[in-house]
Short mmCIF file of C-alpha atoms in Angstrom, two decimals:
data_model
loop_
_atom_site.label_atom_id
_atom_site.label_comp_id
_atom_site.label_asym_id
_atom_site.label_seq_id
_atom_site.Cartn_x
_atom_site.Cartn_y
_atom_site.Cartn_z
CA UNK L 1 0.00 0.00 0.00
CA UNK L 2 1.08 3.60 -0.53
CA UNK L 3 2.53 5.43 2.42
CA UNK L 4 3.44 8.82 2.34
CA UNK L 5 5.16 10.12 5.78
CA UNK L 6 5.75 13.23 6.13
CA UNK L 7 8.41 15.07 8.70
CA UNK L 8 10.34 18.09 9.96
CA UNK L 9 7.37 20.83 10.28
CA UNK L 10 7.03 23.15 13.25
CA UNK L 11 7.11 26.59 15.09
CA UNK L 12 9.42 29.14 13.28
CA UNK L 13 9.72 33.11 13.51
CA UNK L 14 8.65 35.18 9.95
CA UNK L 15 11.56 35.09 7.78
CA UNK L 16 12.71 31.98 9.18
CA UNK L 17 13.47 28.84 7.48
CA UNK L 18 11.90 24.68 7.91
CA UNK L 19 12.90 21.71 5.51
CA UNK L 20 10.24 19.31 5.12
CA UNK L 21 10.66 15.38 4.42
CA UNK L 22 8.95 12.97 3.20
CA UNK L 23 9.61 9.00 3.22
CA UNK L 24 7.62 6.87 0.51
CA UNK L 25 6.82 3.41 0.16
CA UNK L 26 4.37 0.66 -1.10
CA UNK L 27 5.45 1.99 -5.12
CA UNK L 28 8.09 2.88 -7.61
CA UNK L 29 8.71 6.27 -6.17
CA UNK L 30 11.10 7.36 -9.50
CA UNK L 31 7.44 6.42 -11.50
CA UNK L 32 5.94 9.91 -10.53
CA UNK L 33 5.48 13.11 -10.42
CA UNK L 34 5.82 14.31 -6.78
CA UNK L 35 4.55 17.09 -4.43
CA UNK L 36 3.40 19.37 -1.58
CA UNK L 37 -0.44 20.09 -0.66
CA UNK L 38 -0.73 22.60 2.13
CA UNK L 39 -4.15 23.22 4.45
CA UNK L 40 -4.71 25.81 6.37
CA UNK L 41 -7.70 27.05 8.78
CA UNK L 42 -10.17 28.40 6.49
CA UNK L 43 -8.59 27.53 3.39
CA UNK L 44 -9.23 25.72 0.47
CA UNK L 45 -6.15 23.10 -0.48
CA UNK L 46 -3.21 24.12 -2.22
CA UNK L 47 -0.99 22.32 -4.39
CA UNK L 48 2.14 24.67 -3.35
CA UNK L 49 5.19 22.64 -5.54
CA UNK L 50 5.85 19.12 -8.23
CA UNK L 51 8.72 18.05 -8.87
CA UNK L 52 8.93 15.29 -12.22
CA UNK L 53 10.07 12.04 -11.68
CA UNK L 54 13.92 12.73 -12.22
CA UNK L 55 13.72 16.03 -10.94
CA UNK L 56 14.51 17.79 -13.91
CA UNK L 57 11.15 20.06 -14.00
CA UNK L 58 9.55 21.43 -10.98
CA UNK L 59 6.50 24.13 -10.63
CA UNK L 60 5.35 26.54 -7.44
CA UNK L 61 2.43 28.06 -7.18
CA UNK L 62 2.89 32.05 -7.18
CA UNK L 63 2.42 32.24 -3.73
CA UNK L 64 5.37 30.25 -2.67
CA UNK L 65 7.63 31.02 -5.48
CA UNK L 66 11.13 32.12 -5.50
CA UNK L 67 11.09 31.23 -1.24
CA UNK L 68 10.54 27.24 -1.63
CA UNK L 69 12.17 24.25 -3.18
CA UNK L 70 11.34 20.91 -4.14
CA UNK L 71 13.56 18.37 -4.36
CA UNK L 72 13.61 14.82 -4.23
CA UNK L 73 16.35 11.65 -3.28
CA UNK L 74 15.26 8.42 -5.75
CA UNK L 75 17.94 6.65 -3.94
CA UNK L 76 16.48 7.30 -1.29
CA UNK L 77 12.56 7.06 -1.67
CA UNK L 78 12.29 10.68 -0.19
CA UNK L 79 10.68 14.28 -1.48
CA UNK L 80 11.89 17.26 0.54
CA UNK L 81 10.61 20.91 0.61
CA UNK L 82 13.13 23.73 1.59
CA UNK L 83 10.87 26.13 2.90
CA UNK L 84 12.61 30.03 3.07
CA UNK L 85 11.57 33.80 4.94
CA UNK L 86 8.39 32.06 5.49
CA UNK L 87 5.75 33.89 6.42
CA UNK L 88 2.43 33.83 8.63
CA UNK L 89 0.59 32.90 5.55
CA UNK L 90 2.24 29.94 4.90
CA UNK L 91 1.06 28.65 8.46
CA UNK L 92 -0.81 25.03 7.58
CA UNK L 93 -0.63 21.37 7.42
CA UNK L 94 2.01 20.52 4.59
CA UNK L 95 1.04 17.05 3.00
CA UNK L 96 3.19 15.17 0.30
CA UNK L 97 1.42 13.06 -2.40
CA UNK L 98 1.94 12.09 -5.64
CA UNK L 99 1.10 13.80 -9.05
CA UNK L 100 2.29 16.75 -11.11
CA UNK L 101 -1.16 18.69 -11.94
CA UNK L 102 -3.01 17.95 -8.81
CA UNK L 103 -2.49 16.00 -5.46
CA UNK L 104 -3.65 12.44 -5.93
CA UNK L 105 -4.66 10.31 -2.99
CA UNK L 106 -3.66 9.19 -0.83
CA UNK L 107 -1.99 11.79 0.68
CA UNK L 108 0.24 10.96 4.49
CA UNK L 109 -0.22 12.33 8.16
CA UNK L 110 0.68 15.67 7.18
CA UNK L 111 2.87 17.86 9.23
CA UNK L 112 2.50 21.18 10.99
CA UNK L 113 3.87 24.52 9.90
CA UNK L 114 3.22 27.23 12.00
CA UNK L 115 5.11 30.56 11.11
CA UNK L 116 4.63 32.98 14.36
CA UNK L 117 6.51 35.29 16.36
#
């Protein structure tokens, strides 16, 4: 079975800086398109960043770009998100999952992101 878990969220100060992780397994992790789905109170889901299956393309949604990036270890099974002078904004519950257009299910535990002073 797929499982997605995802790591390495928590409490930061605006302008700080988080990497997230995330371990795959139960499929052929260098077969997709990879990653990151954020919630947050209030808000609808966001498909923040995708990285292709060698890593060679990636996208960001505008609200993340030029402060994030995607990256991912095949040898390893693992997606990461390097996550830059974050803001209160980006305060949510940051989900991997597979797919380059759209988050496809299932999606892990999720992790917490919370951007405060």
């Amino acid at each position: 079975a797929v499982r997605l878990v995802e790591s390495g969220g928590g409490l930061v100060q605006p302008g700080g800086s988080l990497r997230l992780s995330c371990a795959a397994s139960g499929f052929t992790f260098d077969d997709y398109a990879m990653g990151w789905v954020r919630q947050a109170p209030g808000k609808g889901d966001e498909w923040v960043a995708a990285i292709s299956t060698l890593g060679l393309q990636t996208r960001y949604s505008d609200s993340v770009k030029d402060r994030f990036t995607i990256s991912r270890d095949n040898d390893k099974n693992t997606l990461y998100l390097q996550m830059n002078s974050l803001k209160t904004d980006d305060t949510a519950i940051y989900y991997c999952a597979r797919g380059w257009d759209f988050p496809a299910r299932p999606w892990g535990q999720g992790t917490q992101v919370t951007v405060s002073s």
